[in-house]
PDB file of C-alpha atoms and ligand atoms in Angstrom:
ATOM      1  CA  UNK A   7      -1.502  17.740  13.871  1.00  0.00           C
ATOM      2  CA  UNK A   8       0.285  14.707  12.531  1.00  0.00           C
ATOM      3  CA  UNK A   9       3.863  15.082  11.332  1.00  0.00           C
ATOM      4  CA  UNK A  10       3.474  12.126   9.028  1.00  0.00           C
ATOM      5  CA  UNK A  11       4.186  12.860   5.355  1.00  0.00           C
ATOM      6  CA  UNK A  12       1.294  11.562   3.242  1.00  0.00           C
ATOM      7  CA  UNK A  13       1.892   8.836   0.649  1.00  0.00           C
ATOM      8  CA  UNK A  14      -0.128   8.180  -2.487  1.00  0.00           C
ATOM      9  CA  UNK A  15       0.625   4.743  -3.916  1.00  0.00           C
ATOM     10  CA  UNK A  16      -0.661   3.316  -7.200  1.00  0.00           C
ATOM     11  CA  UNK A  17      -1.272  -0.422  -7.543  1.00  0.00           C
ATOM     12  CA  UNK A  18      -1.366  -1.276 -11.229  1.00  0.00           C
ATOM     13  CA  UNK A  19      -2.194  -4.947 -10.549  1.00  0.00           C
ATOM     14  CA  UNK A  20      -1.859  -7.074 -13.724  1.00  0.00           C
ATOM     15  CA  UNK A  21      -2.143  -4.158 -16.137  1.00  0.00           C
ATOM     16  CA  UNK A  22       0.266  -2.470 -18.560  1.00  0.00           C
ATOM     17  CA  UNK A  23       3.067  -3.681 -20.818  1.00  0.00           C
ATOM     18  CA  UNK A  24       6.500  -2.036 -20.759  1.00  0.00           C
ATOM     19  CA  UNK A  25       5.401   0.239 -23.593  1.00  0.00           C
ATOM     20  CA  UNK A  26       2.197   1.192 -21.720  1.00  0.00           C
ATOM     21  CA  UNK A  27       4.258   1.955 -18.612  1.00  0.00           C
ATOM     22  CA  UNK A  28       6.607   4.227 -20.571  1.00  0.00           C
ATOM     23  CA  UNK A  29       3.625   6.032 -22.095  1.00  0.00           C
ATOM     24  CA  UNK A  30       2.195   6.564 -18.588  1.00  0.00           C
ATOM     25  CA  UNK A  31       5.497   8.037 -17.365  1.00  0.00           C
ATOM     26  CA  UNK A  32       5.685  10.398 -20.338  1.00  0.00           C
ATOM     27  CA  UNK A  33       2.111  11.611 -19.784  1.00  0.00           C
ATOM     28  CA  UNK A  34       2.296  11.906 -15.950  1.00  0.00           C
ATOM     29  CA  UNK A  35       1.993  15.504 -14.769  1.00  0.00           C
ATOM     30  CA  UNK A  36       5.300  17.251 -13.854  1.00  0.00           C
ATOM     31  CA  UNK A  37       4.007  18.473 -10.454  1.00  0.00           C
ATOM     32  CA  UNK A  38       2.901  14.959  -9.566  1.00  0.00           C
ATOM     33  CA  UNK A  39       6.244  13.489 -10.696  1.00  0.00           C
ATOM     34  CA  UNK A  40       8.123  15.869  -8.420  1.00  0.00           C
ATOM     35  CA  UNK A  41       5.734  15.798  -5.481  1.00  0.00           C
ATOM     36  CA  UNK A  42       7.414  15.742  -2.038  1.00  0.00           C
ATOM     37  CA  UNK A  43       4.181  15.978  -0.021  1.00  0.00           C
ATOM     38  CA  UNK A  44       2.536  13.597  -0.722  1.00  0.00           C
ATOM     39  CA  UNK A  45       5.230  11.076  -1.585  1.00  0.00           C
ATOM     40  CA  UNK A  46       4.345   9.120  -4.734  1.00  0.00           C
ATOM     41  CA  UNK A  47       4.880   5.382  -5.226  1.00  0.00           C
ATOM     42  CA  UNK A  48       3.879   3.382  -8.305  1.00  0.00           C
ATOM     43  CA  UNK A  49       3.677  -0.424  -8.103  1.00  0.00           C
ATOM     44  CA  UNK A  50       3.657  -1.789 -11.671  1.00  0.00           C
ATOM     45  CA  UNK A  51       3.957  -5.430 -12.736  1.00  0.00           C
ATOM     46  CA  UNK A  52       7.520  -6.704 -12.136  1.00  0.00           C
ATOM     47  CA  UNK A  53       8.226  -6.638 -15.880  1.00  0.00           C
ATOM     48  CA  UNK A  54       7.791  -2.843 -16.072  1.00  0.00           C
ATOM     49  CA  UNK A  55       9.854  -1.905 -12.984  1.00  0.00           C
ATOM     50  CA  UNK A  56      13.148  -1.391 -14.749  1.00  0.00           C
ATOM     51  CA  UNK A  57      11.659   0.617 -17.616  1.00  0.00           C
ATOM     52  CA  UNK A  58       9.914   2.886 -15.098  1.00  0.00           C
ATOM     53  CA  UNK A  59      13.128   3.286 -13.104  1.00  0.00           C
ATOM     54  CA  UNK A  60      14.668   4.754 -16.261  1.00  0.00           C
ATOM     55  CA  UNK A  61      11.574   6.725 -17.256  1.00  0.00           C
ATOM     56  CA  UNK A  62      11.234   8.344 -13.793  1.00  0.00           C
ATOM     57  CA  UNK A  63      14.978   8.921 -13.224  1.00  0.00           C
ATOM     58  CA  UNK A  64      15.532  12.405 -11.787  1.00  0.00           C
ATOM     59  CA  UNK A  65      11.929  12.664 -10.483  1.00  0.00           C
ATOM     60  CA  UNK A  66      10.543  11.962  -6.974  1.00  0.00           C
ATOM     61  CA  UNK A  67       8.445   8.984  -8.098  1.00  0.00           C
ATOM     62  CA  UNK A  68       9.328   5.837  -6.157  1.00  0.00           C
ATOM     63  CA  UNK A  69       8.591   2.306  -7.325  1.00  0.00           C
ATOM     64  CA  UNK A  70       7.228  -0.766  -5.607  1.00  0.00           C
ATOM     65  CA  UNK A  71       6.621  -4.450  -6.281  1.00  0.00           C
ATOM     66  CA  UNK A  72       3.172  -5.975  -5.751  1.00  0.00           C
ATOM     67  CA  UNK A  73       4.487  -9.088  -3.981  1.00  0.00           C
ATOM     68  CA  UNK A  74       7.753 -10.810  -3.072  1.00  0.00           C
ATOM     69  CA  UNK A  75       9.150 -14.093  -1.805  1.00  0.00           C
ATOM     70  CA  UNK A  76      10.842 -14.076   1.603  1.00  0.00           C
ATOM     71  CA  UNK A  77      14.000 -15.913   0.487  1.00  0.00           C
ATOM     72  CA  UNK A  78      16.943 -14.060  -1.111  1.00  0.00           C
ATOM     73  CA  UNK A  79      17.219 -16.695  -3.838  1.00  0.00           C
ATOM     74  CA  UNK A  80      16.530 -20.369  -4.379  1.00  0.00           C
ATOM     75  CA  UNK A  81      14.591 -23.019  -6.240  1.00  0.00           C
ATOM     76  CA  UNK A  82      11.200 -21.273  -6.095  1.00  0.00           C
ATOM     77  CA  UNK A  83       9.935 -21.274  -9.677  1.00  0.00           C
ATOM     78  CA  UNK A  84       7.940 -18.175 -10.521  1.00  0.00           C
ATOM     79  CA  UNK A  85       8.906 -16.155  -7.442  1.00  0.00           C
ATOM     80  CA  UNK A  86      10.729 -12.822  -7.085  1.00  0.00           C
ATOM     81  CA  UNK A  87      13.065 -12.089  -4.164  1.00  0.00           C
ATOM     82  CA  UNK A  88      13.593  -8.829  -2.249  1.00  0.00           C
ATOM     83  CA  UNK A  89      17.119  -8.627  -3.729  1.00  0.00           C
ATOM     84  CA  UNK A  90      15.663  -8.800  -7.244  1.00  0.00           C
ATOM     85  CA  UNK A  91      13.060  -6.164  -6.457  1.00  0.00           C
ATOM     86  CA  UNK A  92      15.786  -3.799  -5.248  1.00  0.00           C
ATOM     87  CA  UNK A  93      17.842  -4.607  -8.336  1.00  0.00           C
ATOM     88  CA  UNK A  94      14.912  -3.720 -10.626  1.00  0.00           C
ATOM     89  CA  UNK A  95      14.419  -0.326  -8.937  1.00  0.00           C
ATOM     90  CA  UNK A  96      11.834  -0.952  -6.222  1.00  0.00           C
ATOM     91  CA  UNK A  97      11.984   0.804  -2.841  1.00  0.00           C
ATOM     92  CA  UNK A  98       8.558  -0.430  -1.671  1.00  0.00           C
ATOM     93  CA  UNK A  99       6.522  -3.618  -1.866  1.00  0.00           C
ATOM     94  CA  UNK A 100       2.826  -4.344  -1.382  1.00  0.00           C
ATOM     95  CA  UNK A 101       2.344  -7.296   0.983  1.00  0.00           C
ATOM     96  CA  UNK A 102      -0.829  -9.267   1.711  1.00  0.00           C
ATOM     97  CA  UNK A 103      -3.152  -7.555  -0.758  1.00  0.00           C
ATOM     98  CA  UNK A 104      -6.608  -9.113  -0.462  1.00  0.00           C
ATOM     99  CA  UNK A 105      -6.358 -10.418  -4.045  1.00  0.00           C
ATOM    100  CA  UNK A 106      -3.219 -12.341  -3.039  1.00  0.00           C
ATOM    101  CA  UNK A 107      -4.904 -13.596   0.128  1.00  0.00           C
ATOM    102  CA  UNK A 108      -8.026 -14.651  -1.776  1.00  0.00           C
ATOM    103  CA  UNK A 109      -6.671 -16.042  -5.069  1.00  0.00           C
ATOM    104  CA  UNK A 110      -3.159 -17.144  -4.106  1.00  0.00           C
ATOM    105  CA  UNK A 111      -3.786 -18.441  -0.581  1.00  0.00           C
ATOM    106  CA  UNK A 112      -1.536 -16.006   1.237  1.00  0.00           C
ATOM    107  CA  UNK A 113      -1.878 -16.321   4.976  1.00  0.00           C
ATOM    108  CA  UNK A 114      -1.063 -14.044   7.891  1.00  0.00           C
ATOM    109  CA  UNK A 115       1.997 -16.277   8.372  1.00  0.00           C
ATOM    110  CA  UNK A 116       3.402 -15.698   4.879  1.00  0.00           C
ATOM    111  CA  UNK A 117       2.567 -12.001   5.171  1.00  0.00           C
ATOM    112  CA  UNK A 118       4.722 -11.867   8.327  1.00  0.00           C
ATOM    113  CA  UNK A 119       7.661 -13.646   6.632  1.00  0.00           C
ATOM    114  CA  UNK A 120       7.407 -11.270   3.674  1.00  0.00           C
ATOM    115  CA  UNK A 121       7.316  -8.189   5.926  1.00  0.00           C
ATOM    116  CA  UNK A 122      10.485  -9.386   7.711  1.00  0.00           C
ATOM    117  CA  UNK A 123      12.265 -10.109   4.404  1.00  0.00           C
ATOM    118  CA  UNK A 124      11.297  -6.765   2.870  1.00  0.00           C
ATOM    119  CA  UNK A 125      12.565  -4.865   5.920  1.00  0.00           C
ATOM    120  CA  UNK A 126      15.822  -6.825   5.943  1.00  0.00           C
ATOM    121  CA  UNK A 127      16.452  -5.534   2.407  1.00  0.00           C
ATOM    122  CA  UNK A 128      15.327  -1.953   3.125  1.00  0.00           C
ATOM    123  CA  UNK A 129      12.176  -2.312   1.086  1.00  0.00           C
ATOM    124  CA  UNK A 130       9.280  -0.414   2.659  1.00  0.00           C
ATOM    125  CA  UNK A 131       6.366  -2.833   3.105  1.00  0.00           C
ATOM    126  CA  UNK A 132       2.856  -1.644   2.274  1.00  0.00           C
ATOM    127  CA  UNK A 133       0.976  -4.106   4.467  1.00  0.00           C
ATOM    128  CA  UNK A 134      -2.644  -4.569   3.405  1.00  0.00           C
ATOM    129  CA  UNK A 135      -5.364  -5.463   5.883  1.00  0.00           C
ATOM    130  CA  UNK A 136      -9.121  -5.424   5.443  1.00  0.00           C
ATOM    131  CA  UNK A 137     -12.383  -7.162   6.181  1.00  0.00           C
ATOM    132  CA  UNK A 138     -14.758  -8.841   3.744  1.00  0.00           C
ATOM    133  CA  UNK A 139     -18.422  -7.863   3.482  1.00  0.00           C
ATOM    134  CA  UNK A 140     -19.345 -11.031   5.433  1.00  0.00           C
ATOM    135  CA  UNK A 141     -16.964 -10.023   8.249  1.00  0.00           C
ATOM    136  CA  UNK A 142     -18.509  -6.551   8.353  1.00  0.00           C
ATOM    137  CA  UNK A 143     -22.077  -7.841   8.372  1.00  0.00           C
ATOM    138  CA  UNK A 144     -21.437  -9.953  11.456  1.00  0.00           C
ATOM    139  CA  UNK A 145     -19.512  -7.160  13.255  1.00  0.00           C
ATOM    140  CA  UNK A 146     -16.151  -8.878  12.871  1.00  0.00           C
ATOM    141  CA  UNK A 147     -14.392  -5.933  11.207  1.00  0.00           C
ATOM    142  CA  UNK A 148     -12.307  -4.889  14.190  1.00  0.00           C
ATOM    143  CA  UNK A 149     -11.351  -8.476  15.096  1.00  0.00           C
ATOM    144  CA  UNK A 150     -10.146  -9.172  11.552  1.00  0.00           C
ATOM    145  CA  UNK A 151      -8.143  -5.942  11.452  1.00  0.00           C
ATOM    146  CA  UNK A 152      -6.560  -6.550  14.869  1.00  0.00           C
ATOM    147  CA  UNK A 153      -5.574 -10.148  14.057  1.00  0.00           C
ATOM    148  CA  UNK A 154      -4.192  -9.318  10.579  1.00  0.00           C
ATOM    149  CA  UNK A 155      -2.175  -6.399  11.998  1.00  0.00           C
ATOM    150  CA  UNK A 156      -0.787  -8.368  14.964  1.00  0.00           C
ATOM    151  CA  UNK A 157       0.211 -11.360  12.849  1.00  0.00           C
ATOM    152  CA  UNK A 158       1.815  -9.231  10.117  1.00  0.00           C
ATOM    153  CA  UNK A 159       4.076  -7.569  12.711  1.00  0.00           C
ATOM    154  CA  UNK A 160       4.956 -10.629  14.819  1.00  0.00           C
ATOM    155  CA  UNK A 161       8.611 -10.417  15.966  1.00  0.00           C
ATOM    156  CA  UNK A 162       9.333  -7.271  13.932  1.00  0.00           C
ATOM    157  CA  UNK A 163      11.582  -4.834  15.841  1.00  0.00           C
ATOM    158  CA  UNK A 164       9.804  -1.606  16.905  1.00  0.00           C
ATOM    159  CA  UNK A 165      12.228   0.659  14.990  1.00  0.00           C
ATOM    160  CA  UNK A 166      11.411  -1.281  11.819  1.00  0.00           C
ATOM    161  CA  UNK A 167       7.660  -1.252  12.495  1.00  0.00           C
ATOM    162  CA  UNK A 168       7.914   2.546  12.498  1.00  0.00           C
ATOM    163  CA  UNK A 169       9.005   2.495   8.827  1.00  0.00           C
ATOM    164  CA  UNK A 170       6.119   0.296   7.627  1.00  0.00           C
ATOM    165  CA  UNK A 171       3.175   1.568   5.659  1.00  0.00           C
ATOM    166  CA  UNK A 172      -0.217   0.009   6.295  1.00  0.00           C
ATOM    167  CA  UNK A 173      -3.137   0.052   3.884  1.00  0.00           C
ATOM    168  CA  UNK A 174      -6.659  -0.345   5.224  1.00  0.00           C
ATOM    169  CA  UNK A 175      -8.487  -1.865   2.291  1.00  0.00           C
ATOM    170  CA  UNK A 176     -12.009  -3.109   3.001  1.00  0.00           C
ATOM    171  CA  UNK A 177     -12.364  -5.965   0.523  1.00  0.00           C
ATOM    172  CA  UNK A 178     -15.919  -4.906  -0.388  1.00  0.00           C
ATOM    173  CA  UNK A 179     -14.623  -1.490  -1.499  1.00  0.00           C
ATOM    174  CA  UNK A 180     -11.897  -2.758  -3.866  1.00  0.00           C
ATOM    175  CA  UNK A 181     -12.745  -2.318  -7.531  1.00  0.00           C
ATOM    176  CA  UNK A 182     -16.440  -1.973  -6.722  1.00  0.00           C
ATOM    177  CA  UNK A 183     -16.876   1.799  -6.889  1.00  0.00           C
ATOM    178  CA  UNK A 184     -18.070   1.709  -3.241  1.00  0.00           C
ATOM    179  CA  UNK A 185     -15.747   3.780  -1.081  1.00  0.00           C
ATOM    180  CA  UNK A 186     -15.774   3.395   2.654  1.00  0.00           C
ATOM    181  CA  UNK A 187     -17.183   6.508   4.381  1.00  0.00           C
ATOM    182  CA  UNK A 188     -14.196   8.644   5.453  1.00  0.00           C
ATOM    183  CA  UNK A 189     -15.235   8.633   9.133  1.00  0.00           C
ATOM    184  CA  UNK A 190     -15.451   4.836   9.156  1.00  0.00           C
ATOM    185  CA  UNK A 191     -12.130   4.446   7.291  1.00  0.00           C
ATOM    186  CA  UNK A 192     -10.603   6.743   9.906  1.00  0.00           C
ATOM    187  CA  UNK A 193     -12.111   4.724  12.756  1.00  0.00           C
ATOM    188  CA  UNK A 194     -10.645   1.474  11.377  1.00  0.00           C
ATOM    189  CA  UNK A 195      -7.265   3.134  10.686  1.00  0.00           C
ATOM    190  CA  UNK A 196      -7.406   4.096  14.372  1.00  0.00           C
ATOM    191  CA  UNK A 197      -7.936   0.417  15.266  1.00  0.00           C
ATOM    192  CA  UNK A 198      -4.768  -0.422  13.275  1.00  0.00           C
ATOM    193  CA  UNK A 199      -2.838   2.331  15.073  1.00  0.00           C
ATOM    194  CA  UNK A 200      -4.078   1.225  18.521  1.00  0.00           C
ATOM    195  CA  UNK A 201      -3.118  -2.377  17.742  1.00  0.00           C
ATOM    196  CA  UNK A 202       0.402  -1.272  16.770  1.00  0.00           C
ATOM    197  CA  UNK A 203       0.597   0.881  19.909  1.00  0.00           C
ATOM    198  CA  UNK A 204      -0.280  -2.105  22.112  1.00  0.00           C
ATOM    199  CA  UNK A 205       2.451  -4.164  20.400  1.00  0.00           C
ATOM    200  CA  UNK A 206       5.341  -1.694  20.207  1.00  0.00           C
ATOM    201  CA  UNK A 207       4.254   1.510  21.934  1.00  0.00           C
ATOM    202  CA  UNK A 208       2.410   4.685  21.071  1.00  0.00           C
ATOM    203  CA  UNK A 209       5.527   6.534  19.822  1.00  0.00           C
ATOM    204  CA  UNK A 210       6.093   3.967  17.100  1.00  0.00           C
ATOM    205  CA  UNK A 211       2.383   3.753  16.283  1.00  0.00           C
ATOM    206  CA  UNK A 212       2.283   7.512  15.811  1.00  0.00           C
ATOM    207  CA  UNK A 213       4.994   7.257  13.129  1.00  0.00           C
ATOM    208  CA  UNK A 214       3.349   4.517  11.064  1.00  0.00           C
ATOM    209  CA  UNK A 215       1.597   5.812   7.996  1.00  0.00           C
ATOM    210  CA  UNK A 216      -1.793   4.290   7.290  1.00  0.00           C
ATOM    211  CA  UNK A 217      -3.292   4.547   3.812  1.00  0.00           C
ATOM    212  CA  UNK A 218      -6.895   3.997   2.787  1.00  0.00           C
ATOM    213  CA  UNK A 219      -7.571   1.855  -0.291  1.00  0.00           C
ATOM    214  CA  UNK A 220     -10.754   0.896  -2.107  1.00  0.00           C
ATOM    215  CA  UNK A 221     -12.209   2.761  -5.097  1.00  0.00           C
ATOM    216  CA  UNK A 222     -10.225   5.949  -4.371  1.00  0.00           C
ATOM    217  CA  UNK A 223     -10.971   8.579  -7.034  1.00  0.00           C
ATOM    218  CA  UNK A 224     -10.005  12.218  -7.659  1.00  0.00           C
ATOM    219  CA  UNK A 225     -13.445  13.207  -6.287  1.00  0.00           C
ATOM    220  CA  UNK A 226     -13.073  11.243  -3.025  1.00  0.00           C
ATOM    221  CA  UNK A 227      -9.405  11.668  -2.086  1.00  0.00           C
ATOM    222  CA  UNK A 228      -9.651  15.000  -0.239  1.00  0.00           C
ATOM    223  CA  UNK A 229     -12.348  13.785   2.172  1.00  0.00           C
ATOM    224  CA  UNK A 230     -10.269  10.710   3.041  1.00  0.00           C
ATOM    225  CA  UNK A 231      -7.085  12.768   3.479  1.00  0.00           C
ATOM    226  CA  UNK A 232      -8.896  15.136   5.853  1.00  0.00           C
ATOM    227  CA  UNK A 233      -9.164  12.300   8.410  1.00  0.00           C
ATOM    228  CA  UNK A 234      -6.588  12.348  11.223  1.00  0.00           C
ATOM    229  CA  UNK A 235      -5.565   8.665  11.036  1.00  0.00           C
ATOM    230  CA  UNK A 236      -5.429   8.528   7.217  1.00  0.00           C
ATOM    231  CA  UNK A 237      -2.004   9.359   5.826  1.00  0.00           C
ATOM    232  CA  UNK A 238      -2.472   8.484   2.189  1.00  0.00           C
ATOM    233  CA  UNK A 239      -4.121   6.210  -0.329  1.00  0.00           C
ATOM    234  CA  UNK A 240      -3.479   2.950  -2.149  1.00  0.00           C
ATOM    235  CA  UNK A 241      -5.123   3.450  -5.520  1.00  0.00           C
ATOM    236  CA  UNK A 242      -5.958   0.667  -7.976  1.00  0.00           C
ATOM    237  CA  UNK A 243      -8.129   1.461 -10.999  1.00  0.00           C
ATOM    238  CA  UNK A 244      -7.699   5.237 -10.837  1.00  0.00           C
ATOM    239  CA  UNK A 245      -3.881   4.891 -10.845  1.00  0.00           C
ATOM    240  CA  UNK A 246      -3.860   3.415 -14.354  1.00  0.00           C
ATOM    241  CA  UNK A 247      -4.722   6.693 -16.043  1.00  0.00           C
ATOM    242  CA  UNK A 248      -1.992   9.360 -15.714  1.00  0.00           C
ATOM    243  CA  UNK A 249      -4.566  12.175 -15.513  1.00  0.00           C
ATOM    244  CA  UNK A 250      -6.686  10.666 -12.754  1.00  0.00           C
ATOM    245  CA  UNK A 251      -3.638   9.513 -10.764  1.00  0.00           C
ATOM    246  CA  UNK A 252      -2.095  13.004 -11.044  1.00  0.00           C
ATOM    247  CA  UNK A 253      -5.401  14.523  -9.891  1.00  0.00           C
ATOM    248  CA  UNK A 254      -5.257  12.276  -6.806  1.00  0.00           C
ATOM    249  CA  UNK A 255      -1.585  13.110  -6.108  1.00  0.00           C
ATOM    250  CA  UNK A 256      -2.328  16.823  -6.541  1.00  0.00           C
ATOM    251  CA  UNK A 257      -5.345  16.723  -4.193  1.00  0.00           C
ATOM    252  CA  UNK A 258      -4.093  19.670  -2.138  1.00  0.00           C
ATOM    253  CA  UNK A 259      -3.775  21.947  -5.161  1.00  0.00           C
ATOM    254  CA  UNK A 260      -7.264  20.922  -6.320  1.00  0.00           C
ATOM    255  CA  UNK A 261      -8.708  21.680  -2.854  1.00  0.00           C
ATOM    256  CA  UNK A 262      -7.062  25.137  -2.870  1.00  0.00           C
ATOM    257  CA  UNK A 263      -8.700  26.124  -6.176  1.00  0.00           C
TER     258      UNK A 263
HETATM  259  P1  PGA B 306      -9.274   0.071  -6.457  1.00  0.00           P
HETATM  260  O1  PGA B 306      -8.130  -0.929  -5.910  1.00  0.00           O
HETATM  261  O2  PGA B 306      -8.762   1.471  -6.228  1.00  0.00           O
HETATM  262  O3  PGA B 306      -9.398  -0.261  -7.921  1.00  0.00           O
HETATM  263  O4  PGA B 306     -10.504  -0.222  -5.686  1.00  0.00           O
HETATM  264  C1  PGA B 306      -7.420  -0.663  -4.720  1.00  0.00           C
HETATM  265  C2  PGA B 306      -6.485  -1.793  -4.423  1.00  0.00           C
HETATM  266  O5  PGA B 306      -6.813  -2.949  -4.728  1.00  0.00           O
HETATM  267  O6  PGA B 306      -5.375  -1.561  -3.883  1.00  0.00           O
END
């Protein structure tokens, strides 16, 4: 059995004002707010981070950014640095989400620089990897996953790799209502773990937590979490509603009923 503590992370994308974020925090279930297993991370827009830091003070909810720049500061109009993310209350940061790769031209190279910068500032990276439908149709899934994983972790010290979170997010499953079959998500999470093991050793690879993301819902979470390589979920749409996100966080209690 894995000793890895599961993590449920919510990715709010470009949704919610400060007022909406406060309303979410007020409505979020007390058990979910204080959950130790799984750990809970919410990644709101930058503008709502500080308000949520206050709203969740005294709870176990951790906060994350959805992106960062790799420099500490500088003339980079529109960017947010790791120092600023820490300052606003973040402990985590999503890096290389497929929407950033697709719409904002992020490359494996910038993902790697961002991972290094996040780790330097003790921000836990949530590194996203995943294949498109075209990749899958021509049997390139494993190649894409291996290359994205290797390039994200280039020159990162093994003890820091151990602290990273990975998210396997098949692009065709994001926001589409199509979840990846749990056995297949587990197989690909295993490819990520094997790739990490080849780079920095099996001991480190066994510590890395790998989340599944792509249309995760209260009805599908338990079957994903039952898979040996899947240590959590990165949840988009279903994290926007406090009831559905709490139902996902409380998946063990729901399964016991
Ligand atoms: P989804 O998004 O749950 O809405 O599919 C997941 C993600 O993009 O991280």
